[in-house]
PDB file of C-alpha atoms in Angstrom:
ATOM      1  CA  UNK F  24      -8.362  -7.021 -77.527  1.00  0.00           C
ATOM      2  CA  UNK F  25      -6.758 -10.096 -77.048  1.00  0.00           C
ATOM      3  CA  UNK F  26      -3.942 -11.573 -75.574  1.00  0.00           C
ATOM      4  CA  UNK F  27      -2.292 -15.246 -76.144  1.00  0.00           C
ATOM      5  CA  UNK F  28      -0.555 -17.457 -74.317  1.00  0.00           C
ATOM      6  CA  UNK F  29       1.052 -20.651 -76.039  1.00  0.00           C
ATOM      7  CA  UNK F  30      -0.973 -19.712 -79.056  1.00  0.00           C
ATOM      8  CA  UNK F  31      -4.652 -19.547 -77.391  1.00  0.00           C
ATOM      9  CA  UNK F  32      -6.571 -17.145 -76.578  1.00  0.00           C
ATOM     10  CA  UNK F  33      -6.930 -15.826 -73.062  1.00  0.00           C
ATOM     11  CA  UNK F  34     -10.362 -14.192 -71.966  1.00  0.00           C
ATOM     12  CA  UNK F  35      -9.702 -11.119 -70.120  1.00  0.00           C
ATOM     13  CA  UNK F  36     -13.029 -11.079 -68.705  1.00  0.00           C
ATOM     14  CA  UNK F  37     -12.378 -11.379 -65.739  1.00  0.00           C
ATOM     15  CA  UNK F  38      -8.882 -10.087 -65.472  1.00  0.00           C
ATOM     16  CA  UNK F  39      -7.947  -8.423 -61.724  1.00  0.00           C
ATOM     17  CA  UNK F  40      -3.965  -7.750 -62.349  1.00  0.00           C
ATOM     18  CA  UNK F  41      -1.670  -6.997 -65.092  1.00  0.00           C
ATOM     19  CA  UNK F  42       2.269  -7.844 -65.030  1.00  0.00           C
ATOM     20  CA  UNK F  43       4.572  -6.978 -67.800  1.00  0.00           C
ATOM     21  CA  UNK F  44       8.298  -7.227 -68.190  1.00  0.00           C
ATOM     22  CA  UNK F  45      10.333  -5.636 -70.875  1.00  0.00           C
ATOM     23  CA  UNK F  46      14.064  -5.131 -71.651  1.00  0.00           C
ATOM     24  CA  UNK F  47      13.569  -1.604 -71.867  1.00  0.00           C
ATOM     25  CA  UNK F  48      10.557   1.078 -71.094  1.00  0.00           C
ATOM     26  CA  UNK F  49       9.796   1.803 -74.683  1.00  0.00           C
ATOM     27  CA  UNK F  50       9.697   5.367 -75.458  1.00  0.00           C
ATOM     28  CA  UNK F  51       7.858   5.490 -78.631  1.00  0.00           C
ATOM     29  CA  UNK F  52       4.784   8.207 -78.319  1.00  0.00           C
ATOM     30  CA  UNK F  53       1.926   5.816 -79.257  1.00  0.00           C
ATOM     31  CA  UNK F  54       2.881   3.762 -75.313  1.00  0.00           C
ATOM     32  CA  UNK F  55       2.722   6.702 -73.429  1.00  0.00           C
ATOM     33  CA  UNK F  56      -0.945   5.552 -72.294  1.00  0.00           C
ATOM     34  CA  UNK F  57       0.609   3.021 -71.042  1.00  0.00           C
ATOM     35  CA  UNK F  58       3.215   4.670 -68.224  1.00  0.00           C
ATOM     36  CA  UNK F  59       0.536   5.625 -65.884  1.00  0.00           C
ATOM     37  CA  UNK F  60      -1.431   2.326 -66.050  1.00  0.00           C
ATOM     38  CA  UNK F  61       2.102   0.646 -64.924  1.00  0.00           C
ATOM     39  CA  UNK F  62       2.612   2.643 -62.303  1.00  0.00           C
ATOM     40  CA  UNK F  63       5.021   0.490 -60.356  1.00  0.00           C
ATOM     41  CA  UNK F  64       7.945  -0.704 -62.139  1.00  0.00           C
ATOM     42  CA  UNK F  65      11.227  -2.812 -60.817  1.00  0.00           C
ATOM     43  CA  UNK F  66      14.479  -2.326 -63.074  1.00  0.00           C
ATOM     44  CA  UNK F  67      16.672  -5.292 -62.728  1.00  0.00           C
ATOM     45  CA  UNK F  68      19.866  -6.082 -64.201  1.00  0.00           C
ATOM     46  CA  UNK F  69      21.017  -9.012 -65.744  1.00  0.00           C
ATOM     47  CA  UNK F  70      21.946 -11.906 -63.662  1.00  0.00           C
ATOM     48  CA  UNK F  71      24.928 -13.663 -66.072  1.00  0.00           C
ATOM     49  CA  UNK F  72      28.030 -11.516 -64.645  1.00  0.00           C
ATOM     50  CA  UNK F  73      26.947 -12.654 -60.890  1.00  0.00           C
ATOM     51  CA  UNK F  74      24.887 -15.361 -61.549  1.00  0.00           C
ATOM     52  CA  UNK F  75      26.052 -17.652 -64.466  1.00  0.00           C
ATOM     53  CA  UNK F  76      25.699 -20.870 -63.964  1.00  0.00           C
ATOM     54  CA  UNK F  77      22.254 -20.494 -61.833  1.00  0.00           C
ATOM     55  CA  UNK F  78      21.306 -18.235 -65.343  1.00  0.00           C
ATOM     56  CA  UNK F  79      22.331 -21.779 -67.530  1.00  0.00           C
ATOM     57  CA  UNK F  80      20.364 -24.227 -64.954  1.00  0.00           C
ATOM     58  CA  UNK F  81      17.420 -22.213 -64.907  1.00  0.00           C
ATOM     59  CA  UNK F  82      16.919 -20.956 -68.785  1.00  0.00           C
ATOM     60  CA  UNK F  83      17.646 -24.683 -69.808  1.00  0.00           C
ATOM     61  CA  UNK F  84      14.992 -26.007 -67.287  1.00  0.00           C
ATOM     62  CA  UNK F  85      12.400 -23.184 -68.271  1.00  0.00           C
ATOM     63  CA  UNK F  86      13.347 -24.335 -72.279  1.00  0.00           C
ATOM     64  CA  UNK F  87      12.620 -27.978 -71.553  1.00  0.00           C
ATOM     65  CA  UNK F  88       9.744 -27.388 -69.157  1.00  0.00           C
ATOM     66  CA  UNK F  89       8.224 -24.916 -72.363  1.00  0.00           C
ATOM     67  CA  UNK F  90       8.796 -27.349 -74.852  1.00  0.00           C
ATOM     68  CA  UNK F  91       7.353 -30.632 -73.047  1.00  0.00           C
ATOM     69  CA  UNK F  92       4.145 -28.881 -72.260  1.00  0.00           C
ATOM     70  CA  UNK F  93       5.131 -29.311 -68.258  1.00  0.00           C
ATOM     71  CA  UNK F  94       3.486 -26.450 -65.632  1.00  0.00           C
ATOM     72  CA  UNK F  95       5.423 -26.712 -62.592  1.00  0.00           C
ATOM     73  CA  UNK F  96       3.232 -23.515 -60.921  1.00  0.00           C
ATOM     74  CA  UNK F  97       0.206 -25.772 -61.898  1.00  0.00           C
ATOM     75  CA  UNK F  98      -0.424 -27.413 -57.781  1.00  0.00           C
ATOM     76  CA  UNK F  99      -3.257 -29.692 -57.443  1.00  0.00           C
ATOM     77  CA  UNK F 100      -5.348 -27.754 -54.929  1.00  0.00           C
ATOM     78  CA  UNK F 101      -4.792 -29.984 -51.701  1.00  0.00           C
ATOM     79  CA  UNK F 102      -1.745 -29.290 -51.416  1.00  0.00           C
ATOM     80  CA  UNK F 103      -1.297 -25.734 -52.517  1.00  0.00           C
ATOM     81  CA  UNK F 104      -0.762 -23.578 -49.915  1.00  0.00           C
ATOM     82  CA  UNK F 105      -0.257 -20.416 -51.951  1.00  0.00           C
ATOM     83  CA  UNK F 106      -2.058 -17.004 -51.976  1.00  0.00           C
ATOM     84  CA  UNK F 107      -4.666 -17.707 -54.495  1.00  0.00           C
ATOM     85  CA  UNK F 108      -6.800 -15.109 -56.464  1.00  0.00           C
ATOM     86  CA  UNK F 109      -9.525 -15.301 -54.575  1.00  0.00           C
ATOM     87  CA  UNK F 110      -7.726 -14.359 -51.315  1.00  0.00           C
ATOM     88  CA  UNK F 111      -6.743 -11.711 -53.206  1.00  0.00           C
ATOM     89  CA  UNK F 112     -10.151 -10.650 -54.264  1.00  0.00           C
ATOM     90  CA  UNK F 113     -11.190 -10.691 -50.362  1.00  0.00           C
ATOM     91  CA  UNK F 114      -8.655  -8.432 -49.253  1.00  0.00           C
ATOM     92  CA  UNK F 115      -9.578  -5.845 -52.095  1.00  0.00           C
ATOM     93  CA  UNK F 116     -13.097  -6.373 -50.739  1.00  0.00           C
ATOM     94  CA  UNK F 117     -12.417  -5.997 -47.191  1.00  0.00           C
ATOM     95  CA  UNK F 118     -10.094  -2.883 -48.005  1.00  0.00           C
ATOM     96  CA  UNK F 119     -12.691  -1.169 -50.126  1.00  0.00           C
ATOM     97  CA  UNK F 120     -15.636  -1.599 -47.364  1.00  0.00           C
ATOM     98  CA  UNK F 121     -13.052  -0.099 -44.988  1.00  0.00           C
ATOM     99  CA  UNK F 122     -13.422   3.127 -47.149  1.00  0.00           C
ATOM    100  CA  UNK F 123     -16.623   2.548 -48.243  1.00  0.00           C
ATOM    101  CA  UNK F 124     -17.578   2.873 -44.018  1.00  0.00           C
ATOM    102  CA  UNK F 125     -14.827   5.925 -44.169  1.00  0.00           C
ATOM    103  CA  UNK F 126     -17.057   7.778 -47.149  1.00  0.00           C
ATOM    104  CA  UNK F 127     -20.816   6.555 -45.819  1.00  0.00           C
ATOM    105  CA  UNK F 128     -19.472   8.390 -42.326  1.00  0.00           C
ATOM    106  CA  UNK F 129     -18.368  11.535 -44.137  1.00  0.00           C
ATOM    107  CA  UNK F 130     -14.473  11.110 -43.352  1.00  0.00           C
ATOM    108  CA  UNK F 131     -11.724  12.112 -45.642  1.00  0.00           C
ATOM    109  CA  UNK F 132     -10.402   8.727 -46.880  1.00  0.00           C
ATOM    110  CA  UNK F 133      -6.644   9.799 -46.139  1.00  0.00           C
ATOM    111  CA  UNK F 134      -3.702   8.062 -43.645  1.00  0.00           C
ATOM    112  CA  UNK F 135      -2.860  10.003 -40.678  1.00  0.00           C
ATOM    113  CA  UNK F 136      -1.838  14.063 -41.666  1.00  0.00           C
ATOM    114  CA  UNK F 137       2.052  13.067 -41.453  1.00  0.00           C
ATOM    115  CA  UNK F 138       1.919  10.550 -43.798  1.00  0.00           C
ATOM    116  CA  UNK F 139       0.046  12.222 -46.204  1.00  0.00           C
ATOM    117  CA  UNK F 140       1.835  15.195 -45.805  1.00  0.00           C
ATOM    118  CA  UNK F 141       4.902  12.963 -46.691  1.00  0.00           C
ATOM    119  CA  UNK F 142       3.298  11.380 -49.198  1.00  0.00           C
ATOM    120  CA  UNK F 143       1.821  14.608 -51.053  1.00  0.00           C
ATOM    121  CA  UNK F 144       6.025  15.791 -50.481  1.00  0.00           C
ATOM    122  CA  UNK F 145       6.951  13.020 -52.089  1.00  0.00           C
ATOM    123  CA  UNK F 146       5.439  13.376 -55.463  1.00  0.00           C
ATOM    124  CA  UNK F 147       6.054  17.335 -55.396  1.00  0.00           C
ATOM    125  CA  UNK F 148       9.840  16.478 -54.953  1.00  0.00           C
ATOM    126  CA  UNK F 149       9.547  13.605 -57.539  1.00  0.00           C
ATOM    127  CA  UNK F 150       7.536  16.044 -60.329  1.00  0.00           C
ATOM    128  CA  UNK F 151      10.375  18.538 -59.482  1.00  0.00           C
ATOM    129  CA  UNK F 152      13.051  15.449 -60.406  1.00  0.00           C
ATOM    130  CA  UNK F 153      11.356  15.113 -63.683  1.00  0.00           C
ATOM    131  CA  UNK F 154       9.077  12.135 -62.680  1.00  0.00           C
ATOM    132  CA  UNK F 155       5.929  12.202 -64.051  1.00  0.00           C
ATOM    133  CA  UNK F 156       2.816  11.444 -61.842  1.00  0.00           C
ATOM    134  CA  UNK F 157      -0.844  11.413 -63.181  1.00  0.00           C
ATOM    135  CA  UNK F 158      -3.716  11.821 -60.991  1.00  0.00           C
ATOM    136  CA  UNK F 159      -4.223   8.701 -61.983  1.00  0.00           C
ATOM    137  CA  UNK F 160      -0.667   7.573 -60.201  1.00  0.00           C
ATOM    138  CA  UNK F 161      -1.727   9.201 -57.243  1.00  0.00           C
ATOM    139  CA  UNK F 162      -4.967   7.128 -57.010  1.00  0.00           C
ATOM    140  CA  UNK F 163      -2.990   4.069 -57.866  1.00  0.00           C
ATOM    141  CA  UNK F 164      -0.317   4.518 -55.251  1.00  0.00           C
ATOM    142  CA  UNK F 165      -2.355   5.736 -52.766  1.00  0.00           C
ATOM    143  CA  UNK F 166      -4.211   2.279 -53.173  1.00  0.00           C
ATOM    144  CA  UNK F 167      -0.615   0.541 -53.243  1.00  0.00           C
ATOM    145  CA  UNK F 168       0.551   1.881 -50.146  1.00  0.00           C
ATOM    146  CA  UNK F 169      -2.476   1.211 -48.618  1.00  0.00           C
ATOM    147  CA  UNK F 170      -2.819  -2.343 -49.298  1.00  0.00           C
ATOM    148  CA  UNK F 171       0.946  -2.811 -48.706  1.00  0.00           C
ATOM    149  CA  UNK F 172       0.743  -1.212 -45.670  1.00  0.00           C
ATOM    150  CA  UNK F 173      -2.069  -3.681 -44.528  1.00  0.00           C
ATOM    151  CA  UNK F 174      -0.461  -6.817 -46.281  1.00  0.00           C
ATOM    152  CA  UNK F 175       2.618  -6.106 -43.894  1.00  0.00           C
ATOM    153  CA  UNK F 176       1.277  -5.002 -41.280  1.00  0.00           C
ATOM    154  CA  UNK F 177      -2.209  -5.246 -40.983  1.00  0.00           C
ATOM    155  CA  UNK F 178      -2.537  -1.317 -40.798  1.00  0.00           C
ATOM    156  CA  UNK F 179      -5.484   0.233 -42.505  1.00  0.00           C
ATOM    157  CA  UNK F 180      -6.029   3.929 -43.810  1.00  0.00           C
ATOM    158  CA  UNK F 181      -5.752   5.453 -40.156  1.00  0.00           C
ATOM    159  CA  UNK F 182      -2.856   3.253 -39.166  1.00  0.00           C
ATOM    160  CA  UNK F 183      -0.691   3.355 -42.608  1.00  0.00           C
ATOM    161  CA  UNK F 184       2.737   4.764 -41.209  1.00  0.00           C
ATOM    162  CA  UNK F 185       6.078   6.577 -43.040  1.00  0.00           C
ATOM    163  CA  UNK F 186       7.640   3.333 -43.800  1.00  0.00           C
ATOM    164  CA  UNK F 187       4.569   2.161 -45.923  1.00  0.00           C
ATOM    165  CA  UNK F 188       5.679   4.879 -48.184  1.00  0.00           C
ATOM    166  CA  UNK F 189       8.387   2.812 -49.383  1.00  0.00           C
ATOM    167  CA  UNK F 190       6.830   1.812 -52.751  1.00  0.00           C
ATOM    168  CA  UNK F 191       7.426   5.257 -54.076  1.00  0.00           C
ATOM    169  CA  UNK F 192      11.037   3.853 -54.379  1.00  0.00           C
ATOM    170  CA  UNK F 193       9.344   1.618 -57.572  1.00  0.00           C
ATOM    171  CA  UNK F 194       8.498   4.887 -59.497  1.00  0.00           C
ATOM    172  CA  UNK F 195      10.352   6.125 -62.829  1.00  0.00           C
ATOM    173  CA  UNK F 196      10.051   5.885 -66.286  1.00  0.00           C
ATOM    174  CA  UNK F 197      13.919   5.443 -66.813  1.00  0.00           C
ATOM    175  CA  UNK F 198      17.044   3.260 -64.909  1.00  0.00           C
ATOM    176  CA  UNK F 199      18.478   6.729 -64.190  1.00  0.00           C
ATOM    177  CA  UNK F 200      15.207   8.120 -63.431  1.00  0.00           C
ATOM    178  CA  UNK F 201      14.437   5.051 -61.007  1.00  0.00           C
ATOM    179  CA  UNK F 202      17.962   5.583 -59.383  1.00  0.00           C
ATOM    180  CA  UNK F 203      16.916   9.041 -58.355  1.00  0.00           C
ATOM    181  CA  UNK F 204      13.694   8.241 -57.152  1.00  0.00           C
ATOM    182  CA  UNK F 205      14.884   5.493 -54.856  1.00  0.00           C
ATOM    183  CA  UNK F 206      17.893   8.066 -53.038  1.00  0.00           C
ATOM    184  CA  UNK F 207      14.767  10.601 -53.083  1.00  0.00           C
ATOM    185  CA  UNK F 208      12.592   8.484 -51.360  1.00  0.00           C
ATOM    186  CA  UNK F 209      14.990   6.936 -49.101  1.00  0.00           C
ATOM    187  CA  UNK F 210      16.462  10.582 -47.527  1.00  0.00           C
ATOM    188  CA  UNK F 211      12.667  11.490 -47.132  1.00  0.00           C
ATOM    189  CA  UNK F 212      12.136   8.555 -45.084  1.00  0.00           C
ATOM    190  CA  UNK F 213      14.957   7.965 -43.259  1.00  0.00           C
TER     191      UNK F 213
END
């Protein structure tokens, strides 16, 4: 497949993330592959009731910076003090050799028994809302949580606490499906 940007190509060789925004979740039967790759998804709603004039300032500056070519988010490296790709890429590593040590010592690759015990609750009380959750998900989230958990606070598989649990909230196919997964989530952790 491909995928264009500004009409080029873009090679997805060596693609480590996907983002996607939409106006809606489409519902149509031929994207339902697609719910369990996007496992974490963030419903907004529109900014102009609260937001107006920052809505006009910012759409007109993204419309002029589109149509004169100009890539603010472009920084010339010495002075970029970003998180860059490849700092991403060494977390993932140094997260994944974590477990790798966890599975080459025979130990389950879980957090402590309360969190997971939480976390397994969790989806069981979120299938029961209606939420779907692949195995897949679970993989996914698991991985989430975990490299939240360390991102924030430097807490690895055995040190991943309750709280870490809080991207659950992001889970739903629907607005009103999302709504009820964030109160769920929230009475189960306090």
């Amino acid at each position: 497949r491909k995928v264009y940007q500004g009409g080029k190509a873009l090679s997805l060789e060596h693609l480590v993330g996907f983002f996607a925004a939409a106006n809606q979740i489409p519902e149509r039967i031929e994207l339902e592959a697609l719910k369990d790759r996007f496992v974490i998804k963030v419903h907004l709603d529109y900014t102009q009731q609260d937001h107006f004039r920052e809505l006009l300032h910012t759409g007109m500056r993204g419309e002029v910076h589109r149509n004169i070519g100009f890539t603010p988010w472009i920084v010339p490296q010495e002075h970029d003090d970003s998180v860059s790709l490849e700092d991403f890429a060494s977390i993932r590593n140094f997260i994944e050799k974590k477990i790798h040590q966890h599975i080459l010592e025979g130990e389950e690759i879980l957090f402590p028994d309360t969190v997971t015990n939480k976390f397994y609750y969790l989806t069981q009380e979120l299938v029961k809302k209606g939420v779907q959750i692949s195995d897949r998900e679970v993989i996914k989230l698991f991985k989430i949580i975990l490299t939240s958990g360390f991102l924030l606070h430097g807490h690895l598989p055995e040190t991943i606490c309750e709280d870490d649990l809080f991207v659950m909230r992001y889970l739903g196919e629907t607005r009103e499906q999302a709504l009820e997964v964030r109160k769920c989530v929230d009475e189960a952790l306090g």
